[in-house]
Short mmCIF file of C-alpha atoms (C1' of nucleotides) in Angstrom, two decimals:
data_model
loop_
_atom_site.label_atom_id
_atom_site.label_comp_id
_atom_site.label_asym_id
_atom_site.label_seq_id
_atom_site.Cartn_x
_atom_site.Cartn_y
_atom_site.Cartn_z
CA MET A 1 -29.31 -11.36 6.14
CA ALA A 2 -32.19 -13.37 7.39
CA GLN A 3 -31.69 -11.82 10.83
CA ALA A 4 -34.73 -10.18 12.28
CA ARG A 5 -34.36 -6.62 13.33
CA ARG A 6 -34.58 -6.16 17.02
CA GLY A 7 -34.37 -3.08 19.17
CA ARG A 8 -34.07 0.39 17.69
CA PRO A 9 -33.48 0.56 13.96
CA SER A 10 -30.25 2.03 12.71
CA THR A 11 -30.19 5.59 11.57
CA GLY A 12 -27.52 4.92 9.09
CA VAL A 13 -24.49 5.97 11.12
CA ARG A 14 -22.81 2.59 10.61
CA GLU A 15 -23.24 2.70 6.81
CA ALA A 16 -22.12 6.39 6.69
CA VAL A 17 -18.93 5.50 8.61
CA LEU A 18 -18.12 2.51 6.38
CA ARG A 19 -18.68 4.59 3.23
CA THR A 20 -16.60 7.49 4.46
CA THR A 21 -13.79 5.24 5.71
CA GLY A 22 -13.64 3.71 2.20
CA GLU A 23 -13.17 7.15 0.75
CA VAL A 24 -10.57 8.23 3.25
CA LEU A 25 -8.71 4.99 2.58
CA GLY A 26 -8.16 6.10 -0.95
CA GLU A 27 -6.62 9.36 0.07
CA ALA A 28 -4.60 8.87 3.30
CA GLY A 29 -4.32 5.15 3.17
CA ILE A 30 -4.36 3.24 6.50
CA ALA A 31 -3.04 6.42 8.32
CA LEU A 32 -6.67 7.38 8.73
CA SER A 33 -7.95 8.63 12.13
CA THR A 34 -11.40 7.91 13.68
CA LYS A 35 -11.71 11.65 14.39
CA GLU A 36 -11.47 12.63 10.85
CA ILE A 37 -13.80 9.97 9.58
CA ALA A 38 -16.43 10.96 12.22
CA ARG A 39 -16.15 14.56 11.08
CA ARG A 40 -16.42 13.85 7.42
CA ALA A 41 -19.25 11.38 8.00
CA GLY A 42 -21.11 13.74 10.25
CA VAL A 43 -21.39 11.50 13.17
CA ALA A 44 -20.00 11.41 16.81
CA GLU A 45 -16.59 9.79 17.03
CA SER A 46 -17.82 7.55 19.87
CA SER A 47 -20.37 6.02 17.46
CA ILE A 48 -17.45 4.41 15.60
CA PHE A 49 -16.24 2.74 18.79
CA TYR A 50 -19.85 1.64 19.56
CA HIS A 51 -20.24 -0.09 16.17
CA PHE A 52 -16.67 -1.32 15.51
CA GLY A 53 -15.13 -1.66 19.01
CA ASP A 54 -11.82 -0.02 18.14
CA ARG A 55 -9.84 1.50 15.23
CA LEU A 56 -8.58 -1.94 14.00
CA GLY A 57 -12.20 -3.28 14.06
CA LEU A 58 -13.27 -0.38 11.76
CA LEU A 59 -10.45 -1.19 9.34
CA GLU A 60 -11.19 -4.93 9.48
CA ALA A 61 -14.85 -4.12 8.69
CA VAL A 62 -14.03 -1.93 5.71
CA ILE A 63 -11.37 -4.22 4.29
CA GLY A 64 -13.42 -7.30 5.00
CA GLU A 65 -16.32 -5.81 3.15
CA HIS A 66 -14.15 -5.70 0.01
CA LEU A 67 -12.47 -9.04 0.39
CA PRO A 68 -15.26 -11.18 -1.07
CA VAL A 69 -15.45 -9.39 -4.31
CA PHE A 70 -12.20 -11.04 -5.46
CA SER A 71 -14.12 -14.26 -5.86
CA ASP A 72 -17.05 -12.68 -7.68
CA ALA A 73 -16.59 -13.29 -11.43
CA THR A 74 -18.93 -10.50 -12.44
CA VAL A 75 -17.04 -7.94 -10.38
CA VAL A 76 -13.59 -9.18 -11.22
CA LEU A 77 -14.15 -9.58 -14.95
CA GLY A 78 -16.66 -6.84 -15.65
CA SER A 79 -19.39 -7.37 -18.02
CA ARG A 80 -18.34 -9.07 -21.25
CA ASP A 81 -20.21 -10.70 -24.08
CA ALA A 82 -18.15 -13.48 -25.84
CA ASP A 83 -18.73 -12.86 -29.53
CA GLY A 84 -16.60 -15.70 -30.79
CA ASP A 85 -13.42 -13.73 -31.48
CA LEU A 86 -10.69 -14.82 -28.95
CA ARG A 87 -8.62 -11.73 -29.48
CA ALA A 88 -11.42 -9.38 -28.77
CA ASP A 89 -12.58 -11.50 -25.84
CA LEU A 90 -9.03 -11.47 -24.26
CA VAL A 91 -8.98 -7.72 -24.82
CA ALA A 92 -12.31 -7.38 -22.96
CA VAL A 93 -11.02 -9.60 -20.11
CA VAL A 94 -7.81 -7.68 -19.54
CA SER A 95 -9.72 -4.41 -19.74
CA GLY A 96 -12.16 -5.65 -17.24
CA LEU A 97 -9.39 -6.78 -14.84
CA GLU A 98 -7.65 -3.45 -15.22
CA GLY A 99 -10.82 -1.49 -14.24
CA PHE A 100 -11.40 -3.86 -11.24
CA TYR A 101 -7.88 -3.49 -9.96
CA LEU A 102 -8.02 0.21 -10.50
CA ARG A 103 -11.18 0.46 -8.25
CA ILE A 104 -9.84 -1.98 -5.64
CA MET A 105 -6.40 -0.29 -5.40
CA PRO A 106 -6.97 1.53 -2.11
CA VAL A 107 -7.87 -1.82 -0.38
CA LEU A 108 -4.90 -3.47 -1.99
CA GLY A 109 -2.59 -0.71 -0.94
CA ALA A 110 -3.86 -0.85 2.57
CA LEU A 111 -3.23 -4.59 2.72
CA GLN A 112 0.27 -4.22 1.44
CA SER A 113 1.24 -1.42 3.80
CA ASP A 114 -0.31 -2.62 7.16
CA ARG A 115 0.88 -5.78 8.83
CA GLN A 116 -2.15 -6.04 11.08
CA LEU A 117 -4.49 -6.15 7.94
CA ARG A 118 -2.28 -8.84 6.39
CA GLU A 119 -2.64 -10.86 9.60
CA LEU A 120 -6.29 -10.46 9.45
CA LEU A 121 -6.19 -11.79 5.95
CA ALA A 122 -4.18 -14.75 6.97
CA ARG A 123 -6.58 -15.49 9.90
CA ARG A 124 -9.51 -15.73 7.35
CA GLY A 125 -7.60 -18.88 6.12
CA GLY A 126 -7.80 -18.24 2.41
CA ASP A 127 -11.63 -18.22 1.99
CA VAL A 128 -11.57 -14.50 0.99
CA GLY A 129 -8.98 -12.28 -0.43
CA PRO A 130 -7.08 -10.98 -3.55
CA HIS A 131 -5.74 -14.44 -4.37
CA LEU A 132 -9.20 -15.78 -5.24
CA ALA A 133 -9.24 -13.64 -8.48
CA LEU A 134 -6.80 -16.20 -9.73
CA GLY A 135 -9.47 -18.99 -9.42
CA VAL A 136 -12.11 -16.81 -11.14
CA VAL A 137 -9.92 -16.24 -14.15
CA ALA A 138 -8.71 -19.75 -14.29
CA ASP A 139 -12.24 -21.12 -14.16
CA LEU A 140 -13.03 -18.85 -17.13
CA LEU A 141 -10.09 -20.32 -19.06
CA ARG A 142 -11.17 -23.88 -18.22
CA THR A 143 -14.63 -23.19 -19.66
CA GLU A 144 -13.10 -21.61 -22.80
CA ARG A 145 -10.67 -24.41 -23.12
CA ALA A 146 -13.57 -26.97 -22.88
CA ALA A 147 -15.33 -25.10 -25.69
CA GLY A 148 -12.31 -25.37 -27.83
CA ARG A 149 -11.82 -21.63 -28.01
CA VAL A 150 -8.54 -21.79 -26.09
CA GLY A 151 -5.70 -24.17 -26.68
CA ALA A 152 -5.94 -27.51 -24.89
CA ALA A 153 -2.25 -27.30 -23.72
CA LEU A 154 -2.76 -24.03 -21.78
CA ASP A 155 -2.56 -24.37 -17.97
CA PRO A 156 -5.52 -22.39 -16.78
CA LYS A 157 -3.82 -21.01 -13.56
CA ALA A 158 -0.69 -19.94 -15.51
CA GLY A 159 -2.90 -18.20 -18.13
CA ALA A 160 -4.93 -16.56 -15.33
CA LEU A 161 -1.79 -15.16 -13.71
CA LEU A 162 -0.65 -13.61 -17.03
CA LEU A 163 -4.01 -12.07 -17.74
CA ILE A 164 -4.36 -10.67 -14.21
CA GLY A 165 -0.72 -9.67 -14.13
CA ALA A 166 -1.23 -7.61 -17.20
CA GLY A 167 -4.42 -5.99 -16.03
CA HIS A 168 -3.03 -5.37 -12.54
CA GLN A 169 0.13 -3.92 -13.90
CA ARG A 170 -1.60 -1.49 -16.12
CA ALA A 171 -3.97 -0.43 -13.21
CA MET A 172 -1.20 0.00 -10.77
CA HIS A 173 0.80 2.29 -12.92
CA ARG A 174 -2.21 4.28 -13.95
CA TYR A 175 -2.96 4.63 -10.21
CA LEU A 176 0.50 5.85 -9.39
CA LEU A 177 1.12 8.15 -12.29
CA GLY A 178 -2.32 9.05 -13.50
CA ALA A 179 -2.82 10.04 -17.14
CA ALA A 180 0.97 10.15 -17.67
CA ALA A 181 1.09 6.35 -17.33
CA GLU A 182 -0.31 5.93 -20.85
CA ASP A 183 2.99 7.18 -22.29
CA PHE A 184 4.82 4.26 -20.79
CA LEU A 185 2.24 1.46 -20.88
CA PRO A 186 1.66 -0.66 -23.98
CA PRO A 187 -1.98 -0.62 -24.94
CA VAL A 188 -4.18 -3.51 -23.99
CA GLU A 189 -4.57 -4.53 -27.68
CA THR A 190 -0.75 -4.70 -28.03
CA VAL A 191 -0.37 -6.95 -24.91
CA VAL A 192 -3.16 -9.24 -26.02
CA GLU A 193 -1.68 -9.46 -29.43
CA ALA A 194 1.61 -10.49 -27.86
CA LEU A 195 -0.08 -13.04 -25.58
CA LEU A 196 -2.29 -14.58 -28.34
CA PRO A 197 0.08 -17.32 -29.43
CA ALA A 198 0.07 -18.66 -25.89
CA PHE A 199 -3.70 -19.05 -25.98
CA VAL A 200 -4.46 -20.70 -29.25
CA MET B 1 28.63 12.55 -4.83
CA ALA B 2 31.61 14.67 -5.74
CA GLN B 3 30.58 17.15 -3.07
CA ALA B 4 33.32 17.94 -0.67
CA ARG B 5 32.64 17.42 3.00
CA ARG B 6 32.35 20.63 5.05
CA GLY B 7 31.74 21.24 8.56
CA ARG B 8 31.56 18.45 11.19
CA PRO B 9 31.47 14.92 9.84
CA SER B 10 28.29 13.03 10.35
CA THR B 11 28.06 10.55 13.05
CA GLY B 12 25.78 8.26 11.19
CA VAL B 13 22.50 9.45 12.55
CA ARG B 14 21.07 10.33 9.17
CA GLU B 15 22.02 6.89 7.83
CA ALA B 16 20.64 5.10 10.98
CA VAL B 17 17.28 6.99 10.60
CA LEU B 18 16.98 6.15 6.89
CA ARG B 19 17.67 2.44 7.49
CA THR B 20 15.21 2.25 10.44
CA THR B 21 12.56 4.05 8.58
CA GLY B 22 12.91 1.50 5.80
CA GLU B 23 12.37 -1.30 8.36
CA VAL B 24 9.35 0.40 10.01
CA LEU B 25 7.85 0.91 6.62
CA GLY B 26 7.62 -2.76 6.03
CA GLU B 27 5.74 -3.28 9.32
CA ALA B 28 3.48 -0.29 9.99
CA GLY B 29 3.44 1.10 6.48
CA ILE B 30 3.22 4.81 6.14
CA ALA B 31 1.56 5.15 9.54
CA LEU B 32 4.95 5.29 11.15
CA SER B 33 5.92 8.00 13.80
CA THR B 34 9.05 10.02 14.04
CA LYS B 35 9.08 9.12 17.74
CA GLU B 36 9.30 5.33 17.25
CA ILE B 37 11.82 5.73 14.43
CA ALA B 38 14.02 7.76 16.70
CA ARG B 39 13.62 5.27 19.50
CA ARG B 40 14.38 2.22 17.32
CA ALA B 41 17.27 4.06 15.60
CA GLY B 42 18.77 5.10 18.92
CA VAL B 43 18.82 8.81 18.23
CA ALA B 44 17.11 11.95 19.32
CA GLU B 45 13.79 12.56 17.67
CA SER B 46 14.83 16.23 16.96
CA SER B 47 17.71 14.99 14.83
CA ILE B 48 15.18 13.62 12.33
CA PHE B 49 13.78 17.12 11.90
CA TYR B 50 17.18 18.60 11.61
CA HIS B 51 18.04 16.23 8.75
CA PHE B 52 14.73 15.93 7.07
CA GLY B 53 12.80 19.05 7.95
CA ASP B 54 9.48 17.35 8.64
CA ARG B 55 7.78 14.02 8.64
CA LEU B 56 7.03 14.15 4.97
CA GLY B 57 10.61 15.06 4.21
CA LEU B 58 11.66 11.93 5.93
CA LEU B 59 9.18 9.85 3.94
CA GLU B 60 10.31 11.42 0.69
CA ALA B 61 13.88 10.72 1.42
CA VAL B 62 13.26 7.07 2.21
CA ILE B 63 10.98 6.50 -0.73
CA GLY B 64 13.17 8.61 -3.04
CA GLU B 65 16.14 6.45 -2.02
CA HIS B 66 14.37 3.38 -3.44
CA LEU B 67 12.84 4.85 -6.57
CA PRO B 68 15.98 4.86 -8.74
CA VAL B 69 16.47 1.13 -8.42
CA PHE B 70 13.52 0.49 -10.80
CA SER B 71 15.77 1.61 -13.71
CA ASP B 72 18.75 -0.50 -12.48
CA ALA B 73 18.83 -3.66 -14.64
CA THR B 74 21.02 -5.61 -12.23
CA VAL B 75 18.66 -4.93 -9.35
CA VAL B 76 15.40 -5.40 -11.24
CA LEU B 77 16.41 -8.67 -13.05
CA GLY B 78 18.81 -10.17 -10.54
CA SER B 79 21.92 -11.96 -11.56
CA ARG B 80 21.31 -14.30 -14.54
CA ASP B 81 23.59 -15.90 -17.01
CA ALA B 82 22.02 -16.55 -20.31
CA ASP B 83 22.93 -20.09 -21.23
CA GLY B 84 21.20 -20.28 -24.62
CA ASP B 85 17.96 -21.98 -23.51
CA LEU B 86 15.10 -19.49 -23.77
CA ARG B 87 12.87 -21.45 -21.43
CA ALA B 88 15.48 -21.42 -18.67
CA ASP B 89 16.32 -17.87 -19.37
CA LEU B 90 12.77 -16.69 -18.96
CA VAL B 91 12.38 -18.61 -15.77
CA ALA B 92 15.41 -16.81 -14.38
CA VAL B 93 14.06 -13.54 -15.39
CA VAL B 94 10.64 -13.99 -13.81
CA SER B 95 12.10 -15.38 -10.72
CA GLY B 96 14.52 -12.45 -10.51
CA LEU B 97 11.56 -10.00 -10.97
CA GLU B 98 9.58 -11.92 -8.30
CA GLY B 99 12.46 -11.51 -5.82
CA PHE B 100 12.83 -7.87 -6.69
CA TYR B 101 9.24 -7.07 -6.17
CA LEU B 102 9.09 -8.98 -3.04
CA ARG B 103 11.90 -6.83 -1.57
CA ILE B 104 10.48 -3.58 -2.85
CA MET B 105 6.90 -4.27 -1.62
CA PRO B 106 6.99 -1.96 1.40
CA VAL B 107 7.90 0.97 -0.84
CA LEU B 108 5.36 -0.02 -3.39
CA GLY B 109 2.66 -0.47 -0.74
CA ALA B 110 3.55 3.03 0.73
CA LEU B 111 3.16 4.53 -2.68
CA GLN B 112 -0.18 2.95 -3.33
CA SER B 113 -1.57 3.95 0.06
CA ASP B 114 -0.45 7.52 0.49
CA ARG B 115 -1.62 10.28 -1.85
CA GLN B 116 1.20 12.72 -0.87
CA LEU B 117 3.79 10.11 -1.88
CA ARG B 118 2.04 9.59 -5.24
CA GLU B 119 2.20 13.35 -5.71
CA LEU B 120 5.97 13.32 -4.90
CA LEU B 121 6.29 10.63 -7.61
CA ALA B 122 4.30 12.71 -10.05
CA ARG B 123 6.47 15.82 -9.28
CA ARG B 124 9.56 13.96 -10.20
CA GLY B 125 8.21 13.87 -13.79
CA GLY B 126 8.88 10.17 -14.54
CA ASP B 127 12.64 10.19 -14.35
CA VAL B 128 12.40 7.69 -11.41
CA GLY B 129 9.72 5.27 -10.17
CA PRO B 130 8.23 1.85 -10.58
CA HIS B 131 7.27 2.27 -14.25
CA LEU B 132 10.86 2.46 -15.29
CA ALA B 133 11.19 -1.31 -14.68
CA LEU B 134 9.03 -1.68 -17.90
CA GLY B 135 11.85 -0.09 -19.85
CA VAL B 136 14.59 -2.27 -18.36
CA VAL B 137 12.77 -5.46 -19.20
CA ALA B 138 11.78 -4.15 -22.62
CA ASP B 139 15.45 -3.31 -23.38
CA LEU B 140 16.33 -6.94 -22.41
CA LEU B 141 13.82 -8.28 -24.81
CA ARG B 142 15.02 -5.96 -27.66
CA THR B 143 18.55 -7.37 -27.15
CA GLU B 144 17.46 -10.83 -27.11
CA ARG B 145 15.16 -10.23 -30.19
CA ALA B 146 18.17 -8.68 -32.04
CA ALA B 147 20.15 -11.88 -31.08
CA GLY B 148 17.35 -13.97 -32.66
CA ARG B 149 16.59 -15.76 -29.48
CA VAL B 150 13.10 -14.09 -29.20
CA GLY B 151 10.57 -13.88 -31.93
CA ALA B 152 10.86 -10.87 -34.20
CA ALA B 153 7.10 -10.23 -34.09
CA LEU B 154 7.03 -9.75 -30.31
CA ASP B 155 6.42 -6.21 -28.98
CA PRO B 156 9.16 -5.56 -26.40
CA LYS B 157 7.04 -3.41 -24.08
CA ALA B 158 4.02 -5.89 -24.16
CA GLY B 159 6.46 -8.81 -23.42
CA ALA B 160 7.90 -6.88 -20.56
CA LEU B 161 4.48 -6.16 -19.18
CA LEU B 162 3.68 -9.83 -19.22
CA LEU B 163 6.94 -10.86 -17.53
CA ILE B 164 6.73 -8.20 -14.88
CA GLY B 165 3.07 -8.82 -14.37
CA ALA B 166 3.79 -12.43 -13.63
CA GLY B 167 6.66 -11.74 -11.30
CA HIS B 168 4.85 -8.96 -9.47
CA GLN B 169 1.71 -11.01 -9.13
CA ARG B 170 3.61 -13.88 -7.52
CA ALA B 171 5.44 -11.55 -5.22
CA MET B 172 2.38 -9.70 -4.09
CA HIS B 173 0.42 -12.87 -3.19
CA ARG B 174 3.52 -14.20 -1.38
CA TYR B 175 3.74 -10.91 0.52
CA LEU B 176 0.11 -10.91 1.46
CA LEU B 177 -0.32 -14.65 2.31
CA GLY B 178 3.18 -15.82 3.23
CA ALA B 179 3.97 -19.44 2.57
CA ALA B 180 0.32 -20.36 2.04
CA ALA B 181 0.46 -18.39 -1.32
CA GLU B 182 2.27 -21.31 -2.99
CA ASP B 183 -0.95 -23.37 -2.73
CA PHE B 184 -2.73 -20.99 -4.97
CA LEU B 185 0.11 -19.69 -7.33
CA PRO B 186 1.26 -21.63 -10.39
CA PRO B 187 4.96 -22.25 -10.31
CA VAL B 188 7.25 -20.03 -12.28
CA GLU B 189 8.09 -22.92 -14.58
CA THR B 190 4.48 -23.43 -15.51
CA VAL B 191 3.87 -19.80 -16.12
CA VAL B 192 6.84 -19.55 -18.46
CA GLU B 193 5.76 -22.81 -20.12
CA ALA B 194 2.48 -21.14 -20.87
CA LEU B 195 4.14 -17.90 -22.08
CA LEU B 196 6.77 -19.63 -24.25
CA PRO B 197 4.71 -19.61 -27.47
CA ALA B 198 4.44 -15.91 -27.37
CA PHE B 199 8.20 -15.47 -27.27
CA VAL B 200 9.39 -17.87 -29.96
"C1'" DG C 1 25.45 17.66 14.38
"C1'" DT C 2 23.28 15.68 18.25
"C1'" DC C 3 21.20 16.14 22.42
"C1'" DT C 4 17.40 17.33 26.32
"C1'" DA C 5 13.31 19.65 27.38
"C1'" DT C 6 9.14 21.21 26.16
"C1'" DA C 7 4.95 22.94 23.77
"C1'" DA C 8 0.51 22.68 21.26
"C1'" DG C 9 -2.34 19.76 18.79
"C1'" DT C 10 -4.21 15.23 17.72
"C1'" DT C 11 -4.80 10.59 18.77
"C1'" DG C 12 -7.81 6.38 20.16
"C1'" DA C 13 -10.80 5.45 23.58
"C1'" DT C 14 -14.33 5.72 27.73
"C1'" DA C 15 -18.39 7.57 30.77
"C1'" DG C 16 -22.71 9.01 31.02
"C1'" DA C 17 -26.96 11.75 29.37
"C1'" DC C 18 -30.81 11.27 26.23
"C1'" DG D 1 -28.18 3.97 18.92
"C1'" DT D 2 -26.30 8.35 19.01
"C1'" DC D 3 -24.78 12.16 21.21
"C1'" DT D 4 -21.42 15.56 24.31
"C1'" DA D 5 -17.67 15.93 27.32
"C1'" DT D 6 -13.52 14.35 28.89
"C1'" DC D 7 -8.91 11.97 29.31
"C1'" DA D 8 -4.23 10.25 29.10
"C1'" DA D 9 -1.11 9.04 25.72
"C1'" DC D 10 1.03 10.10 21.84
"C1'" DT D 11 1.86 13.20 17.77
"C1'" DT D 12 4.79 16.51 15.09
"C1'" DA D 13 7.72 20.15 15.69
"C1'" DT D 14 10.67 23.96 18.09
"C1'" DA D 15 14.22 26.17 21.36
"C1'" DG D 16 18.39 26.12 23.18
"C1'" DA D 17 22.47 23.79 25.48
"C1'" DC D 18 26.69 21.33 24.34
#
DNA sequence: GTCTATAAGTTGATAGAC
DNA sequence: GTCTATCAACTTATAGAC
């Protein structure tokens, strides 16, 4: 970001393309075309190739833009204020995770349905990607454990997998079924109630 | 299935197309082409349109073929023999779920990344689909609870969400990262160990 | 029911003007 | 840095022979 601007300043085409691609990703998935993105973004199709090289380069840029958020605690967990009640705090954590996974679902779906994107992820060597959310939540549990608010016997990574699994599961079914999902899903409060004995 | 066969018997083109489409789905995702499927299946491309009408019809047929398995306990849970030890039984359940979700990942990825397929799912009105796995596991927990092997206070749906969430989470990260995922994921045994207090 | 041949439209990508 | 114009390859889909 400390890079000095040289040459002609951008007129926002790159940004418009990235934004539009993110939108189309949520609708058509990775079966998106550079032509349609250019049309919807109101730019020339050739500008996409100027900025991103080829179609995969565009996909890499869009996906890659979202990959770092998985290690950002504020984004993954949402805003929470610990008020001392473990139950309420866990409800806030799972709800935050659910909202996060609901928002990131198009990116997650693209990664799951395109081998080239998975290879891009593997090439990054693990320094970015969905798996880092586990570390974020595990760190939170370690802190809470040190403060004595969570049982000393709890394995932080295992606890993180359970909380994330619950939030992700609710988010995925809501994404797939829409409002009808609530008829099948147990409420966050019920899930936390069931999980509570494992955390005290 | 009780339908009598009329007219000329099939020569297996339909089945070959369905099988091949399932394979391609795991590689290219929903960005698959009828041409490539025909080539890999060794059939004429026009045969695809004869059997499935159009491209979406083919996708619907392939996805629809997999949707009912989510309500099949044997498939979802895998083969387990309850030997009386709750801990070992839960490990078997989560491991079974992990294997199931690992196999079904291409279908799940396609649903998450294509709006048309999600609409197909919604049109089915909930009688098939990924959400039914919740009922399968919840039923298992109800049985175990009635037998006194699981705590009476446990909500079956909440318990199911936690078990499925854990298995699905492990499956997804293994699918995205391959063997490297094991470095980040807590082992099934550790997860069950952490979850155990919620189930007794 | 499966094939070959073909059509019209879309695709990702490049060249060159400004 | 962005555009218009263009291209060959590929896309989905149809017609008609066997």
